[in-house]
Each structure stands twice: as structure tokens, then as C-alpha cells.
mmCIF file of C-alpha atoms in Angstrom:
data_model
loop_
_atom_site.group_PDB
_atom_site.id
_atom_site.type_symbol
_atom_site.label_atom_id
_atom_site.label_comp_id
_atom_site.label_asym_id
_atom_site.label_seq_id
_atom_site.Cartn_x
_atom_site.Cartn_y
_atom_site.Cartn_z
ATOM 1 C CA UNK Y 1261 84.565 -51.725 -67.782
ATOM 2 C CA UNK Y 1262 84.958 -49.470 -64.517
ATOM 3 C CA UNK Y 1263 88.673 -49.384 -64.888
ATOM 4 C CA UNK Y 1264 90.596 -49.110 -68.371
ATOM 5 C CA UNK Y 1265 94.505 -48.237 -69.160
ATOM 6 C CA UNK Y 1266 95.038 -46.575 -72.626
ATOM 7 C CA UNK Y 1267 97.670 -47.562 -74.737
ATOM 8 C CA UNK Y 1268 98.576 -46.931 -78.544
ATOM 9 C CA UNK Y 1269 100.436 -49.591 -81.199
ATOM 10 C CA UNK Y 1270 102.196 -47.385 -83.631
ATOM 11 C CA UNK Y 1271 103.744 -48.955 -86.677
ATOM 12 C CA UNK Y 1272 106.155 -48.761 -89.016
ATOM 13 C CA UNK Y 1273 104.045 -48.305 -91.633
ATOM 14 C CA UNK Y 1274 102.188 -45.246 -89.302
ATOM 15 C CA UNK Y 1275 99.247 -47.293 -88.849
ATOM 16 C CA UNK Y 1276 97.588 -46.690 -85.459
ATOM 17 C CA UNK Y 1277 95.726 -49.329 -82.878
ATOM 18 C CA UNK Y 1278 94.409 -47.248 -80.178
ATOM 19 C CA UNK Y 1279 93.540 -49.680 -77.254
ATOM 20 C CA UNK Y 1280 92.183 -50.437 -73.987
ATOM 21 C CA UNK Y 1281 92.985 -52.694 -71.388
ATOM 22 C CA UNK Y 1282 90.916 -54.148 -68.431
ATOM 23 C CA UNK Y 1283 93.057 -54.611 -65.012
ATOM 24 C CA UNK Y 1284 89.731 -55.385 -63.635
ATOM 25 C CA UNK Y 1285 89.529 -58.302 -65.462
ATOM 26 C CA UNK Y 1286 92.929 -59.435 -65.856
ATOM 27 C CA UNK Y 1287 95.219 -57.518 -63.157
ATOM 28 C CA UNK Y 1288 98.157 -59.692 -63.810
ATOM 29 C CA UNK Y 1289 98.270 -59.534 -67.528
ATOM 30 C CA UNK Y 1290 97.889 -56.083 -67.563
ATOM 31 C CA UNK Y 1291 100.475 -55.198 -65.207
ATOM 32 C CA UNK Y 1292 102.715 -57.342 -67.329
ATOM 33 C CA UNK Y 1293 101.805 -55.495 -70.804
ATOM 34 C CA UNK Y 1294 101.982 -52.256 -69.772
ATOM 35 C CA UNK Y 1295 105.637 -53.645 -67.986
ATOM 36 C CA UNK Y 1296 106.968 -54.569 -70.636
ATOM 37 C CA UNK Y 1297 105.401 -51.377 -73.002
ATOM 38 C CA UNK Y 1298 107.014 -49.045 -70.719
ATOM 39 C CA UNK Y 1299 110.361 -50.833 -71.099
ATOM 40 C CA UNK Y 1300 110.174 -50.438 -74.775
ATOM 41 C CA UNK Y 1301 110.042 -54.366 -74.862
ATOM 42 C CA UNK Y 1302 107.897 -54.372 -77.979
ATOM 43 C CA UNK Y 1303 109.804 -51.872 -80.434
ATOM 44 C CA UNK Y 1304 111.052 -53.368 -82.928
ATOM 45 C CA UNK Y 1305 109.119 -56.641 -82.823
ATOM 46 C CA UNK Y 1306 106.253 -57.623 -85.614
ATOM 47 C CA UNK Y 1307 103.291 -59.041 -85.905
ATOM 48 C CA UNK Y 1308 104.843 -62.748 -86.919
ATOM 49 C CA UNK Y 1309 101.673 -64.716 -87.341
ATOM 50 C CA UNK Y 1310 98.248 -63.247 -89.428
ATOM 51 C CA UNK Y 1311 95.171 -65.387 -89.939
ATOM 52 C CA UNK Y 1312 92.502 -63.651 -92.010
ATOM 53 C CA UNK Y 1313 88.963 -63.966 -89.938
ATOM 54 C CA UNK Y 1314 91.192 -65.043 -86.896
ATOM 55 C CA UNK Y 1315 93.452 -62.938 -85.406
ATOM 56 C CA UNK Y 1316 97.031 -61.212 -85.878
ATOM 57 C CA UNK Y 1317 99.794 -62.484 -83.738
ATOM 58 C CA UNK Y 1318 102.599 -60.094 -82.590
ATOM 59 C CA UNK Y 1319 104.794 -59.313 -79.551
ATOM 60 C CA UNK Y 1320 107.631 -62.241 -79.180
ATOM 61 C CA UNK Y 1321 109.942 -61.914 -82.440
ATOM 62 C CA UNK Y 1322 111.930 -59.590 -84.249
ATOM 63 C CA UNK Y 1323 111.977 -59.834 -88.283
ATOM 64 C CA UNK Y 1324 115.305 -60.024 -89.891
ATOM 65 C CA UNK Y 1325 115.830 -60.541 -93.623
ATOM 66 C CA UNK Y 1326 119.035 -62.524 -93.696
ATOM 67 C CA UNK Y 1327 117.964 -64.743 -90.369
ATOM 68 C CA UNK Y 1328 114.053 -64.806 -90.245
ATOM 69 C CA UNK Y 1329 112.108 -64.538 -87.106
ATOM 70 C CA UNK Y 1330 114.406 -64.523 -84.189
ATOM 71 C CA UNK Y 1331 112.155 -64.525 -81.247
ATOM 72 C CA UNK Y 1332 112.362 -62.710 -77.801
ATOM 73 C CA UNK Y 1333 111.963 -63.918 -74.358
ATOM 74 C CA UNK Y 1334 109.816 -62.492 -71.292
ATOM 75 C CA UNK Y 1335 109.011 -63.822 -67.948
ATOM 76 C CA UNK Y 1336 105.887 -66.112 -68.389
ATOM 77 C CA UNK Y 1337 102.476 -65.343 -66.449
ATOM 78 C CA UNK Y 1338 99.523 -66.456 -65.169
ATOM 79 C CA UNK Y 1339 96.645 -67.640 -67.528
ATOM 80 C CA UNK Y 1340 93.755 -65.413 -66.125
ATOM 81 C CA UNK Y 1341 91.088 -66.931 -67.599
ATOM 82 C CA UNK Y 1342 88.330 -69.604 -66.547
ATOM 83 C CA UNK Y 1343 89.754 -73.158 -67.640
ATOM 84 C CA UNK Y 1344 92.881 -71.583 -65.388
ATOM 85 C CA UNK Y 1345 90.348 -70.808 -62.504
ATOM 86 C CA UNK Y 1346 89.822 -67.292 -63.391
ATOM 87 C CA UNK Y 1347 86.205 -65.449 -64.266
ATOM 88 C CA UNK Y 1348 87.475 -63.424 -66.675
ATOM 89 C CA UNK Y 1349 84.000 -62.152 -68.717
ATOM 90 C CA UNK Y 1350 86.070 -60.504 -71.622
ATOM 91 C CA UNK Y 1351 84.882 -62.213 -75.026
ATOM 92 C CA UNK Y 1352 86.752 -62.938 -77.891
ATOM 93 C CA UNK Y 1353 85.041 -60.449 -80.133
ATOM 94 C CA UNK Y 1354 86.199 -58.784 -83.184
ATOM 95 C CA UNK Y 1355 88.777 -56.204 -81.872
ATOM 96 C CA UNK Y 1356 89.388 -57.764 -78.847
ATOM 97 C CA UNK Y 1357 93.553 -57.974 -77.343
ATOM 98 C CA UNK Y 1358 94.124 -61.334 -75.808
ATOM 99 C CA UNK Y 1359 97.606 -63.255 -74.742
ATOM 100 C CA UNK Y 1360 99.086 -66.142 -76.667
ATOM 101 C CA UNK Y 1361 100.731 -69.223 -74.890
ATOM 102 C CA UNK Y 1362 101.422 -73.013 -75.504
ATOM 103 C CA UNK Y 1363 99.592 -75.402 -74.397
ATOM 104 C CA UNK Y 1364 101.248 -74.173 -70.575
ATOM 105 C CA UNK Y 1365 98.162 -72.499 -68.976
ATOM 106 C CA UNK Y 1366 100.596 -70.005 -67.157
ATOM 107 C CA UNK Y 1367 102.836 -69.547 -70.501
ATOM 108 C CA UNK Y 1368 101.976 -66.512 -72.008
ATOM 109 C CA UNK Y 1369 104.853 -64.038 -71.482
ATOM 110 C CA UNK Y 1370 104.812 -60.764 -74.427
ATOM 111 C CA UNK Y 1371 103.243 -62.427 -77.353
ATOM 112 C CA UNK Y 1372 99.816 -61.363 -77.656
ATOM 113 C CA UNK Y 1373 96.958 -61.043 -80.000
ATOM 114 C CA UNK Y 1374 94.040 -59.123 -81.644
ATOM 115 C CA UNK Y 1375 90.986 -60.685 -82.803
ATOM 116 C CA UNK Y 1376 89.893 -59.774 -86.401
ATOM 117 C CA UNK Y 1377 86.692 -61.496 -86.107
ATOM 118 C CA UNK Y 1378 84.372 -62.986 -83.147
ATOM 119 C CA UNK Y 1379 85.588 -66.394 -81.820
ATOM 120 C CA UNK Y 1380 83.882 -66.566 -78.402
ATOM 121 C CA UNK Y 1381 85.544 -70.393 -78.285
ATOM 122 C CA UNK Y 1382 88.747 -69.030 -77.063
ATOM 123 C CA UNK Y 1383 86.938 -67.196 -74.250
ATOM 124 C CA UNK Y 1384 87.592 -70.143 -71.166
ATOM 125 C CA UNK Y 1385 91.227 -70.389 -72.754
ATOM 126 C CA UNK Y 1386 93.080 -67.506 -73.234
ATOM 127 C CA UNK Y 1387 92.989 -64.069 -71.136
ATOM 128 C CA UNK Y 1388 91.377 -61.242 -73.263
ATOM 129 C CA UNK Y 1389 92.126 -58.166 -71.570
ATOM 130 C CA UNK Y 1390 91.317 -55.162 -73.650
ATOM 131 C CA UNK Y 1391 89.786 -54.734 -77.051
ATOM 132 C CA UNK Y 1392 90.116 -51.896 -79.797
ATOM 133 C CA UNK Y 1393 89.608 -48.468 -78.482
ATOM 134 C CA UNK Y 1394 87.681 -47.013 -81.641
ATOM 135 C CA UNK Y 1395 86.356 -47.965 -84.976
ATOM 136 C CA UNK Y 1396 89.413 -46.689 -86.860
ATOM 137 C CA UNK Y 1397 91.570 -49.400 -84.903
ATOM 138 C CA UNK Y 1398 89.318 -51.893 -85.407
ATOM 139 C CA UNK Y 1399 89.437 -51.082 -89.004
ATOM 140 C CA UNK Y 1400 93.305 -50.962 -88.784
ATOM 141 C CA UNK Y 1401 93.060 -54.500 -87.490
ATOM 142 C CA UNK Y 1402 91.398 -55.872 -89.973
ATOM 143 C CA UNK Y 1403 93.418 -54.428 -93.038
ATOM 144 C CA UNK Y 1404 96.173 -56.171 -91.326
ATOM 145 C CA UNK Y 1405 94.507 -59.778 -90.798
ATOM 146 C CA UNK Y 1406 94.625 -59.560 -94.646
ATOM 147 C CA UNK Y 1407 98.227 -59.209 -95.140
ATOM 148 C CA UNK Y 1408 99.706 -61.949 -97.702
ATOM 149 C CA UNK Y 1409 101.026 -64.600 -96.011
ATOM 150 C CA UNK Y 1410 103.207 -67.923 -96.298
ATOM 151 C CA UNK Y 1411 105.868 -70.447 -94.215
ATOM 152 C CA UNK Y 1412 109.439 -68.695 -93.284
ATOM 153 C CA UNK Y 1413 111.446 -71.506 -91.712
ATOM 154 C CA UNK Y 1414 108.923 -73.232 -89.454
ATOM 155 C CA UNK Y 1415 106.511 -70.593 -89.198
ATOM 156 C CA UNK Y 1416 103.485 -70.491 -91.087
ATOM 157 C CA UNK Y 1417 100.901 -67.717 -91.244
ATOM 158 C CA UNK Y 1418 104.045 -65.086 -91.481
ATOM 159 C CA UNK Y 1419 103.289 -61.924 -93.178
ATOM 160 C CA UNK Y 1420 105.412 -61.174 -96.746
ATOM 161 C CA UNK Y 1421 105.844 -58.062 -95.858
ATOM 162 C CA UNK Y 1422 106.657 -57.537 -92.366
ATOM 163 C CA UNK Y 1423 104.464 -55.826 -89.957
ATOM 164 C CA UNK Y 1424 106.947 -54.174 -87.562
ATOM 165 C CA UNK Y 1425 105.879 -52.225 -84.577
ATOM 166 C CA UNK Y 1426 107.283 -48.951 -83.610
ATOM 167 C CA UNK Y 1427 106.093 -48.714 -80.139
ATOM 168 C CA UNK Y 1428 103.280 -49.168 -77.750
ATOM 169 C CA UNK Y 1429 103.018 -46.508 -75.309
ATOM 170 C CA UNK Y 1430 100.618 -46.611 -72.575
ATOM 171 C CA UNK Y 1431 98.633 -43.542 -71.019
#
């Protein structure tokens, strides 16, 4: 890619994911990351939803003990990607950032995830845009996809022990 943004997930936990993002390929959603990054949108919020040899889900919800995962709201977005009637060439490799939504082509808003193994079948569906800076963040990515999980409320997938982000600065 011609044009990349830097940015860095720190952790609770001080695990690192260095990344970097494509406003080449997807101008709107990374305009809209780095938005809400710089507003310190994400700190505090965890990785709610972890799939082993799928992804890790974060970005939307903050973890509380007594009251479970009480979720947080941004402005929705455009799906770039092609069944949305953009060519977006980003695949759905292993360390590979893409944006979550519903079924709503134009409904991803903060929540966003990292793929911890290839699934090129999400490619004409959701808008990758960035992947894993360096091995070590791939690596981190991976140890995380194999958190324990169970249901909390009417979640599934959730983490037992929380994965709670820091902050994401970009550079």
C-alpha cells in the first residue's frame, strides 16, 4: 500500500498490536478510526467477542463486573467494500483489521475486528482496512483469539477474563 497511517492498541494487560491502516483503500473508514482514536473513544472498551481461528471483536462496549457489557455508540459509516459498491482489494488474511456491522451495509460505526486466521469469504462484505504491522502483533493477536470464552447475558464468544484496551493512538 502507497499510503499507510500507524497506529498502536495498547492493553491493559501491556500487550501491544502495532498496526496499519490503508486510506487508500478505505478513506472513509479510516478517517473514522483514527476519529474516534484521537478522541480517546476506545479507552476503556474490550475486546467483547473472541473466536479462536476467526477473529477478535473489540471497539463498541465497556466491561463491567456488576452490569456486563454495556455497549457504546458512534456515528455509523459507509460499508467500503465490494457487495456495497466499493473495490476495496484488502483480504481477510490472518492479521488483517476489518469493521463489524449488522446486517446494515452502512452500519459499522467503532466496533471493529482482527482476523486471527485467513477467511478471504468476508472480503466482498466487510471493509478491511489495515492489517498487523509486524510479526510480534500478529503473534499478540493470536494469543488473544485463544482467550477462554463463554455467554454473559446475550453475548456469546465473551472473553472470561476481560480484554480491556488502554488506548489506540495513531501516528
Amino acid at each position: 500500500m502507497n499510503n499507510t497511517v500507524k497506529a498502536k492498541i495498547e492493553f491493559m494487560s501491556g500487550d501491544v498490536i502495532n498496526l496499519e491502516l490503508y486510506p487508500d483503500e478505505a478513506p472513509i473508514t479510516v478517517a473514522n478510526f483514527v476519529k474516534l482514536c484521537n478522541a480517546g473513544f476506545y479507552d476503556g472498551l474490550c475486546f467483547h467477542r473472541v473466536i479462536d481461528g476467526f477473529m477478535i471483536q473489540g471497539g463498541g462496549f465497556v466491561y463491567d463486573p456488576r452490569k456486563g457489557l454495556i455497549q457504546k455508540n458512534a456515528e455509523t459509516i459507509k460499508g467500503e467494500f465490494a457487495s456495497n459498491g466499493v473495490n476495496n482489494t484488502v483480504s481477510h488474511k490472518l492479521g488483517v483489521i476489518s469493521m463489524a456491522r449488522t446486517p446494515d451495509k452502512n452500519s459499522a460505526s467503532s466496533q471493529f475486528f482482527i482476523c486471527v486466521a485467513d477467511v478471504p469469504y468476508l472480503d466482498r462484505d466487510y471493509a478491511a482496512f489495515g492489517k498487523c504491522a509486524d510479526e510480534a502483533s500478529i503473534k499478540t493477536a493470536v494469543k488473544l483469539g485463544k482467550a477462554k470464552t463463554g455467554r454473559w447475558q446475550h453475548f456469546s464468544d465473551v472473553p472470561f477474563d476481560p480484554i480491556v484496551i488502554k488506548t489506540i493512538t495513531v501516528s
